[in-house]
Amino acid sequence: MSQSEGGDEAPRLATQAIHAGEALDPTTGAATANLVMSTSFVAEQPFGFSVNAFEGELPYFYSRWGNPTVAALEQKLAALEQAEAGLAFASGMGAIAGLMFTELSAGDHLIISEVCYPGTAELVRETLSRFAVEVSAVDCSDLAAISAARRSNTRLIWVETPANPILRLTDIAAVAQLAKAHDIRLAVDSTFATPVATRPLTLGADYVVHSLTKYIGGHGDALGGMVLGRRVDIERLRAKALVHQGAVLSPFNAWLIGRGAATLPIRMAAHASNAMAVATFLERHRAVARVLYPGLASHPQHALALQQMENTSGMLAFRLHADGSAFAAQFARSLETIHYAVSLGHHRSLLYWIDTDGLLADSYQLDSAAAEAYREIAGDGVFRMSVGLEDPVDLCRDLDRVLSSDGAD
Ligand SMILES: *Cc1c(COP(=O)(O)O)cnc(C)c1O
């Protein structure tokens, strides 16, 4: 049963977002979560120095192993994702690298969505390959393509849904079924969806990954990442990926992100309704050739969006009839409310031009058929917009001022 429908006695998502992971300070009764900046913790008795000496849950010992403020955030997110446990990292890429370098060994094969966050694509192609991990990048919206890419040594399938930057969706339950049948693990980068929209673990995924920098923190002031899944997997990840690789989340960032996460459900509702208003405006605009937004009936996977997403999030992409790069310069110069900037999920709206040639050459390096398929959707490039929490009337006015110009000075 989905969490937003409520189970038996389990608190609903909006309640969990505020209360999960938080307890009154037993000493002072402070109602707001404490910020514990300490790097070390006094031991009640001498114990070993290596993480390998511990079984089960680690004690507070040194903040690279675990920290109470970070643990509170891990528990909050675990409640939202209906996960047994979560593990925070210094950034989304820290979480992604930590998981990949723990799950994959030399000789293993990875299947990854060919359209995804550029940092992930570059890490896999440039670095995993140096460690003799075989990689197939395929269109993960196509179950047959995943099936065809499968090898006897396939260990992990990595999907991102909705995928950056064209908002392509992957049917998580269907891929999970395929993965399980062949003893392959499934990781889902759910940064664009958030647990308000989709809870991949309840659909059969083994891991869900987030850049906390985006919607979960929600205010553009703290980098962070998280991996969530079964407790046994997460504790192994803590020992191998966190304690030894060291991309630890600062307690201060955990505290900021936890404060942001408390309002995630109401922010996501506003992001989605604002995005729907902006997407509808763009779809009717004569300068706009195509809008990609899972909430629009015109999205090629709108039916899957309705089935898999309880909230269609605030991310959209659009293409113009005219030369996109000329308009990109005009947007950068002329936008007033919307910031011309990368990143996403902030209270402020952000817009950025994602040039197809650059993305294909620098990040994806797809074969010619896959590159052609990408170009079919994205043309010479898309404007990716993270629709913020401003009044959509002001956002549409800001966009219209540029779109109704000729794109030149
Ligand atoms: C931003 C992002 C990342 C990387 O997260 P950082 O916190 O910037 O390291 C990974 N995946 C997706 C989908 C993202 O949007």
Coordinates of C-alpha atoms and ligand atoms in Angstrom, one line a residue:
M1 CA 0.0 0.0 0.0
S2 CA 1.3 3.4 -0.8
Q3 CA 2.3 5.5 2.2
S4 CA 0.2 8.5 1.2
E5 CA -2.9 6.3 1.4
G6 CA -1.8 5.6 5.0
G7 CA -1.3 2.1 6.4
D8 CA -2.8 0.9 9.6
E9 CA -1.3 3.1 12.3
A10 CA 1.7 4.6 10.3
P11 CA 1.8 8.4 10.2
R12 CA 1.2 9.9 6.8
L13 CA 4.0 11.3 4.7
A14 CA 3.5 15.0 5.7
T15 CA 3.6 14.0 9.4
Q16 CA 6.7 11.8 8.9
A17 CA 8.5 14.7 7.0
I18 CA 8.3 16.8 10.2
H19 CA 8.6 14.3 13.0
A20 CA 10.6 11.2 11.8
G21 CA 14.1 11.1 13.1
E22 CA 13.5 13.8 15.6
A23 CA 13.2 13.4 19.3
L24 CA 13.2 15.9 22.2
D25 CA 16.6 16.5 23.6
P26 CA 16.4 14.5 26.9
T27 CA 18.6 17.0 28.8
T28 CA 17.1 20.3 27.8
G29 CA 13.8 19.4 26.2
A30 CA 14.8 21.5 23.2
A31 CA 12.0 21.0 20.6
T32 CA 14.2 21.6 17.6
A33 CA 16.7 19.0 16.5
N34 CA 20.1 19.6 18.0
L35 CA 23.1 20.3 15.8
V36 CA 26.0 18.1 17.0
M37 CA 29.2 19.3 15.4
S38 CA 31.5 17.1 17.4
T39 CA 33.9 15.0 15.4
S40 CA 34.6 12.5 18.2
F41 CA 32.6 10.9 21.0
V42 CA 33.9 9.8 24.4
A43 CA 33.9 6.0 24.6
E44 CA 32.5 4.3 27.7
Q45 CA 35.0 1.5 27.3
P46 CA 38.0 0.9 25.0
F47 CA 37.1 -0.7 21.7
G48 CA 38.9 -1.4 18.5
F49 CA 40.0 1.1 15.9
S50 CA 38.8 -0.5 12.8
V51 CA 35.3 -0.5 11.4
N52 CA 35.9 -4.2 10.6
A53 CA 35.9 -5.0 14.3
F54 CA 32.2 -4.1 14.7
E55 CA 29.1 -6.2 14.0
G56 CA 25.7 -4.6 13.5
E57 CA 25.2 -0.9 14.3
L58 CA 28.2 1.2 14.8
P59 CA 28.5 3.2 18.1
Y60 CA 29.0 7.0 17.9
F61 CA 32.8 7.1 17.8
Y62 CA 34.1 9.4 15.1
S63 CA 31.8 11.5 12.8
R64 CA 33.1 9.9 9.7
W65 CA 31.4 6.7 11.0
G66 CA 28.2 8.3 12.1
N67 CA 26.9 11.5 13.8
P68 CA 23.6 12.1 15.7
T69 CA 22.5 15.0 13.5
V70 CA 23.3 13.1 10.3
A71 CA 21.6 10.0 11.7
A72 CA 18.4 12.0 12.4
L73 CA 18.3 13.0 8.7
E74 CA 19.0 9.4 7.7
Q75 CA 16.0 8.3 9.8
K76 CA 13.7 11.0 8.4
L77 CA 14.5 10.0 4.8
A78 CA 14.2 6.3 5.6
A79 CA 10.7 7.0 6.9
L80 CA 9.7 8.9 3.8
E81 CA 11.1 6.3 1.4
Q82 CA 9.8 3.4 3.5
A83 CA 13.4 2.1 3.7
E84 CA 14.9 0.1 6.5
A85 CA 17.9 2.5 6.6
G86 CA 19.6 5.4 4.8
L87 CA 23.2 6.6 4.5
A88 CA 24.1 10.2 4.0
F89 CA 27.0 11.4 1.8
A90 CA 28.6 14.8 1.2
S91 CA 26.8 15.2 -2.2
G92 CA 24.7 13.3 -4.6
M93 CA 27.8 12.3 -6.5
G94 CA 29.4 11.1 -3.3
A95 CA 26.4 8.8 -2.8
I96 CA 26.4 7.6 -6.4
A97 CA 30.2 6.9 -6.4
G98 CA 30.0 5.2 -2.9
L99 CA 27.2 2.9 -4.0
M100 CA 28.8 2.0 -7.4
F101 CA 32.3 1.3 -5.9
T102 CA 30.7 -0.9 -3.2
E103 CA 28.3 -2.8 -5.4
L104 CA 30.6 -3.3 -8.4
S105 CA 33.9 -5.2 -8.8
A106 CA 36.2 -5.9 -11.7
G107 CA 34.5 -8.2 -14.2
D108 CA 31.0 -7.1 -13.2
H109 CA 28.6 -5.6 -15.8
L110 CA 26.5 -2.5 -15.2
I111 CA 23.4 -1.5 -17.3
I112 CA 22.7 2.2 -17.0
S113 CA 20.2 4.6 -18.6
E114 CA 21.9 6.3 -21.5
V115 CA 20.1 9.5 -20.6
C116 CA 21.0 10.6 -17.0
Y117 CA 22.7 13.1 -14.9
P118 CA 26.0 14.0 -16.7
G119 CA 28.1 13.5 -13.6
T120 CA 26.9 9.9 -13.4
A121 CA 27.4 9.2 -17.1
E122 CA 31.0 10.5 -16.9
L123 CA 31.8 8.7 -13.7
V124 CA 30.7 5.4 -15.2
R125 CA 32.4 5.8 -18.5
E126 CA 35.6 7.4 -17.5
T127 CA 36.3 5.9 -14.0
L128 CA 34.4 2.6 -13.6
S129 CA 35.9 1.4 -16.9
R130 CA 39.4 1.9 -15.5
F131 CA 38.4 -0.6 -12.8
A132 CA 37.4 -3.2 -15.4
V133 CA 33.6 -2.8 -14.9
E134 CA 31.8 -3.4 -18.1
V135 CA 29.1 -0.9 -18.9
S136 CA 26.1 -0.9 -21.3
A137 CA 24.2 2.4 -21.6
V138 CA 20.7 1.7 -22.9
D139 CA 17.3 3.4 -23.1
C140 CA 15.8 2.2 -19.8
S141 CA 12.3 3.2 -20.8
D142 CA 12.5 0.2 -23.1
L143 CA 12.3 -3.1 -21.2
A144 CA 13.4 -5.1 -24.2
A145 CA 16.5 -2.9 -24.5
I146 CA 17.5 -3.7 -20.9
S147 CA 16.8 -7.4 -21.5
A148 CA 18.9 -7.4 -24.7
A149 CA 21.8 -5.7 -22.8
R150 CA 21.8 -8.3 -20.0
R151 CA 24.8 -10.5 -19.7
S152 CA 25.6 -13.4 -17.3
N153 CA 27.8 -11.1 -15.3
T154 CA 25.3 -8.2 -15.0
R155 CA 25.3 -7.2 -11.4
L156 CA 23.5 -3.8 -11.3
I157 CA 20.9 -1.9 -13.3
W158 CA 21.0 1.9 -12.7
V159 CA 18.0 4.0 -13.7
E160 CA 17.1 7.6 -13.2
T161 CA 13.4 8.6 -13.4
P162 CA 12.4 11.2 -14.4
A163 CA 15.7 11.3 -16.2
N164 CA 17.7 14.5 -16.7
P165 CA 17.2 16.5 -18.9
I166 CA 14.4 15.2 -21.1
L167 CA 12.2 13.9 -18.3
R168 CA 12.1 10.3 -19.6
L169 CA 10.5 7.9 -17.2
T170 CA 11.4 4.3 -16.4
D171 CA 8.8 1.8 -15.2
I172 CA 10.5 0.8 -11.9
A173 CA 8.2 -2.1 -11.1
A174 CA 8.8 -3.7 -14.5
V175 CA 12.6 -3.3 -14.4
A176 CA 12.6 -4.6 -10.8
Q177 CA 10.8 -7.7 -11.9
L178 CA 13.3 -8.3 -14.7
A179 CA 16.2 -7.6 -12.3
K180 CA 14.9 -10.0 -9.6
A181 CA 14.4 -12.8 -12.1
H182 CA 18.1 -12.7 -12.9
D183 CA 19.5 -11.9 -9.5
I184 CA 20.5 -8.4 -10.6
R185 CA 20.3 -5.4 -8.2
L186 CA 18.4 -2.3 -9.1
A187 CA 19.3 1.2 -8.1
V188 CA 17.0 4.2 -8.8
D189 CA 18.2 7.8 -8.8
S190 CA 15.0 9.4 -7.7
T191 CA 16.3 13.0 -7.2
F192 CA 13.7 14.5 -9.7
A193 CA 10.8 12.5 -8.2
T194 CA 11.4 12.7 -4.4
P195 CA 9.6 10.3 -2.1
V196 CA 6.5 12.5 -2.4
A197 CA 6.1 11.3 -6.0
T198 CA 7.6 7.8 -6.0
R199 CA 9.0 5.3 -3.5
P200 CA 11.1 3.0 -5.6
L201 CA 11.8 0.5 -2.8
T202 CA 8.1 -0.3 -2.5
L203 CA 8.2 -1.0 -6.3
G204 CA 11.0 -3.6 -5.9
A205 CA 14.2 -1.5 -6.2
D206 CA 17.1 -2.5 -4.0
Y207 CA 18.5 1.0 -3.6
V208 CA 17.1 4.5 -4.0
V209 CA 19.6 7.4 -4.4
H210 CA 19.1 11.1 -3.9
S211 CA 20.9 14.3 -4.4
L212 CA 19.7 16.0 -1.2
T213 CA 21.0 19.2 -2.7
K214 CA 17.9 19.5 -4.8
Y215 CA 14.2 19.1 -3.6
I216 CA 14.9 17.5 -0.3
G217 CA 17.1 20.3 1.0
G218 CA 15.0 22.6 -1.2
H219 CA 16.7 25.9 -0.6
G220 CA 19.9 25.8 -2.6
D221 CA 22.2 26.2 0.4
A222 CA 23.5 22.8 1.2
L223 CA 25.1 19.9 -0.8
G224 CA 24.2 16.4 0.3
G225 CA 23.4 12.9 -1.0
M226 CA 21.8 9.7 0.3
V227 CA 21.5 6.0 -0.5
L228 CA 18.5 4.1 1.1
G229 CA 17.7 0.4 1.1
R230 CA 17.9 -2.7 3.3
R231 CA 19.7 -2.3 6.7
V232 CA 22.2 -5.0 5.9
D233 CA 23.2 -3.4 2.6
I234 CA 23.3 0.1 4.1
E235 CA 25.5 -1.0 7.0
R236 CA 28.0 -2.6 4.5
L237 CA 27.9 0.6 2.6
R238 CA 28.6 2.6 5.7
A239 CA 31.7 0.5 6.4
K240 CA 33.0 0.4 2.8
A241 CA 31.8 3.6 1.1
L242 CA 31.6 6.1 4.0
V243 CA 34.2 5.1 6.5
H244 CA 36.8 4.2 3.9
Q245 CA 36.0 6.6 1.0
G246 CA 35.1 9.4 3.2
A247 CA 32.5 11.6 1.4
V248 CA 30.8 12.4 4.7
L249 CA 27.9 14.8 5.1
S250 CA 28.7 17.8 7.4
P251 CA 26.3 17.8 10.4
F252 CA 25.6 21.4 9.6
N253 CA 24.4 20.5 6.1
A254 CA 22.4 17.6 7.6
W255 CA 20.7 20.0 10.0
L256 CA 19.9 22.5 7.1
I257 CA 18.6 19.6 4.9
G258 CA 16.5 18.2 7.7
R259 CA 14.9 21.5 8.1
G260 CA 14.2 21.7 4.4
A261 CA 12.9 18.1 4.3
A262 CA 10.2 18.9 6.9
T263 CA 8.3 21.0 4.3
L264 CA 9.0 18.7 1.3
P265 CA 5.4 17.5 0.9
I266 CA 3.9 21.0 0.8
R267 CA 6.7 22.3 -1.4
M268 CA 6.3 19.4 -3.9
A269 CA 2.6 20.1 -4.2
A270 CA 3.3 23.7 -5.0
H271 CA 6.2 22.8 -7.4
A272 CA 4.0 20.5 -9.3
S273 CA 1.0 22.9 -9.6
N274 CA 3.3 25.7 -10.6
A275 CA 5.1 23.5 -13.1
M276 CA 1.8 22.5 -14.6
A277 CA 0.8 26.1 -15.0
V278 CA 4.2 27.0 -16.7
A279 CA 4.1 23.9 -18.9
T280 CA 0.6 24.7 -20.1
F281 CA 1.6 28.3 -20.8
L282 CA 4.7 27.1 -22.8
E283 CA 2.8 24.5 -24.7
R284 CA 0.5 27.2 -26.0
H285 CA 3.3 29.7 -26.8
R286 CA 4.0 30.2 -30.6
A287 CA 7.8 30.3 -30.0
V288 CA 7.8 26.9 -28.3
A289 CA 8.1 23.7 -30.4
R290 CA 7.8 21.1 -27.6
V291 CA 7.4 20.8 -23.9
L292 CA 8.4 17.8 -21.9
Y293 CA 6.6 17.5 -18.6
P294 CA 5.3 14.2 -17.1
G295 CA 2.1 16.0 -16.0
L296 CA 1.1 17.0 -19.5
A297 CA -1.0 14.7 -21.6
S298 CA 1.5 15.2 -24.4
H299 CA 4.3 13.6 -22.5
P300 CA 5.1 10.3 -24.3
Q301 CA 4.8 8.4 -21.0
H302 CA 2.0 10.3 -19.3
A303 CA 0.1 7.1 -18.5
L304 CA 3.2 5.8 -16.6
A305 CA 3.5 9.1 -14.8
L306 CA -0.1 8.8 -13.6
Q307 CA 0.6 5.3 -12.4
Q308 CA 4.1 5.7 -10.9
M309 CA 4.1 9.4 -9.7
E310 CA 1.8 10.8 -7.1
N311 CA 3.2 14.2 -7.9
T312 CA 4.7 15.2 -11.2
S313 CA 7.4 17.3 -9.7
G314 CA 8.6 20.8 -10.8
M315 CA 11.1 19.8 -13.6
L316 CA 10.2 20.5 -17.2
A317 CA 12.2 21.0 -20.5
F318 CA 11.2 22.8 -23.6
R319 CA 12.5 23.3 -27.1
L320 CA 12.0 26.4 -29.4
H321 CA 11.3 26.7 -33.1
A322 CA 14.2 29.1 -33.4
D323 CA 17.9 28.6 -32.7
G324 CA 18.1 27.7 -29.0
S325 CA 21.6 28.9 -28.3
A326 CA 20.7 32.5 -29.3
F327 CA 17.8 32.5 -27.0
A328 CA 20.0 31.0 -24.2
A329 CA 22.1 34.1 -24.3
Q330 CA 18.9 36.3 -24.2
F331 CA 17.5 34.3 -21.3
A332 CA 20.8 34.7 -19.4
R333 CA 20.7 38.5 -20.0
S334 CA 17.1 39.2 -19.6
L335 CA 15.4 37.0 -17.0
E336 CA 14.4 38.9 -13.9
T337 CA 12.6 36.5 -11.6
I338 CA 14.0 33.2 -12.8
H339 CA 17.7 32.7 -12.3
Y340 CA 19.7 31.5 -15.3
A341 CA 21.6 28.8 -13.4
V342 CA 22.2 25.1 -13.0
S343 CA 20.9 22.9 -10.2
L344 CA 17.2 22.3 -9.4
G345 CA 14.7 21.8 -6.6
H346 CA 15.1 25.2 -5.0
H347 CA 12.4 27.6 -3.9
R348 CA 13.7 29.9 -6.6
S349 CA 13.0 29.0 -10.3
L350 CA 16.1 28.1 -12.3
L351 CA 16.5 27.8 -16.0
Y352 CA 19.5 26.5 -18.1
W353 CA 20.2 25.7 -21.7
I354 CA 21.3 22.1 -22.3
D355 CA 23.0 22.1 -25.7
T356 CA 22.6 18.7 -27.4
D357 CA 26.1 18.7 -29.1
G358 CA 27.8 19.5 -25.9
L359 CA 25.9 16.9 -23.9
L360 CA 26.5 14.1 -26.4
A361 CA 30.2 15.0 -26.9
D362 CA 31.2 15.6 -23.3
S363 CA 28.9 13.4 -21.2
Y364 CA 26.9 10.7 -23.1
Q365 CA 29.1 9.7 -26.1
L366 CA 26.2 7.6 -27.4
D367 CA 26.5 5.5 -30.6
S368 CA 25.0 7.1 -33.6
A369 CA 21.6 5.5 -33.4
A370 CA 21.1 6.4 -29.8
A371 CA 22.4 9.9 -30.4
E372 CA 19.9 10.3 -33.3
A373 CA 17.1 9.1 -31.0
Y374 CA 18.2 11.7 -28.4
R375 CA 18.3 14.5 -31.0
E376 CA 14.8 13.5 -32.2
I377 CA 13.5 14.5 -28.7
A378 CA 15.8 17.3 -27.7
G379 CA 16.7 18.9 -31.1
D380 CA 19.7 21.3 -30.8
G381 CA 19.0 21.5 -27.1
V382 CA 16.4 22.0 -24.4
F383 CA 15.9 24.6 -21.8
R384 CA 15.6 22.7 -18.5
M385 CA 13.5 24.6 -16.0
S386 CA 13.2 23.9 -12.3
V387 CA 9.9 25.6 -11.6
G388 CA 10.1 27.2 -8.1
L389 CA 7.7 28.4 -5.6
E390 CA 7.1 32.0 -7.0
D391 CA 3.7 32.9 -8.3
P392 CA 3.4 31.2 -11.8
V393 CA 2.0 34.4 -13.2
D394 CA 5.3 36.1 -12.6
L395 CA 7.2 33.1 -14.0
C396 CA 5.2 33.0 -17.2
R397 CA 5.6 36.8 -17.6
D398 CA 9.4 36.5 -17.2
L399 CA 9.5 33.7 -19.8
D400 CA 7.2 35.5 -22.2
R401 CA 9.3 38.7 -22.3
V402 CA 12.2 36.7 -23.8
L403 CA 10.1 34.2 -25.9
S404 CA 8.1 37.0 -27.5
S405 CA 11.4 38.8 -28.5
D406 CA 13.3 37.7 -31.6
G407 CA 16.1 36.2 -29.5
A408 CA 18.6 38.8 -30.6
D409 CA 19.6 41.9 -28.6
Ligands
LIG1 C1 22.3 16.9 -9.0 C2 22.1 15.5 -9.3 C3 23.0 14.6 -8.9 C4 24.3 14.9 -8.3 O1 24.1 15.5 -7.0 P1 25.1 16.5 -6.3 O2 24.4 16.7 -5.0 O3 25.2 17.7 -7.2 O4 26.4 15.8 -6.2 C5 22.8 13.2 -9.3 N1 21.6 12.9 -9.9 C6 20.7 13.8 -10.3 C7 19.5 13.3 -11.0 C8 20.9 15.1 -10.0 O5 20.0 16.0 -10.3

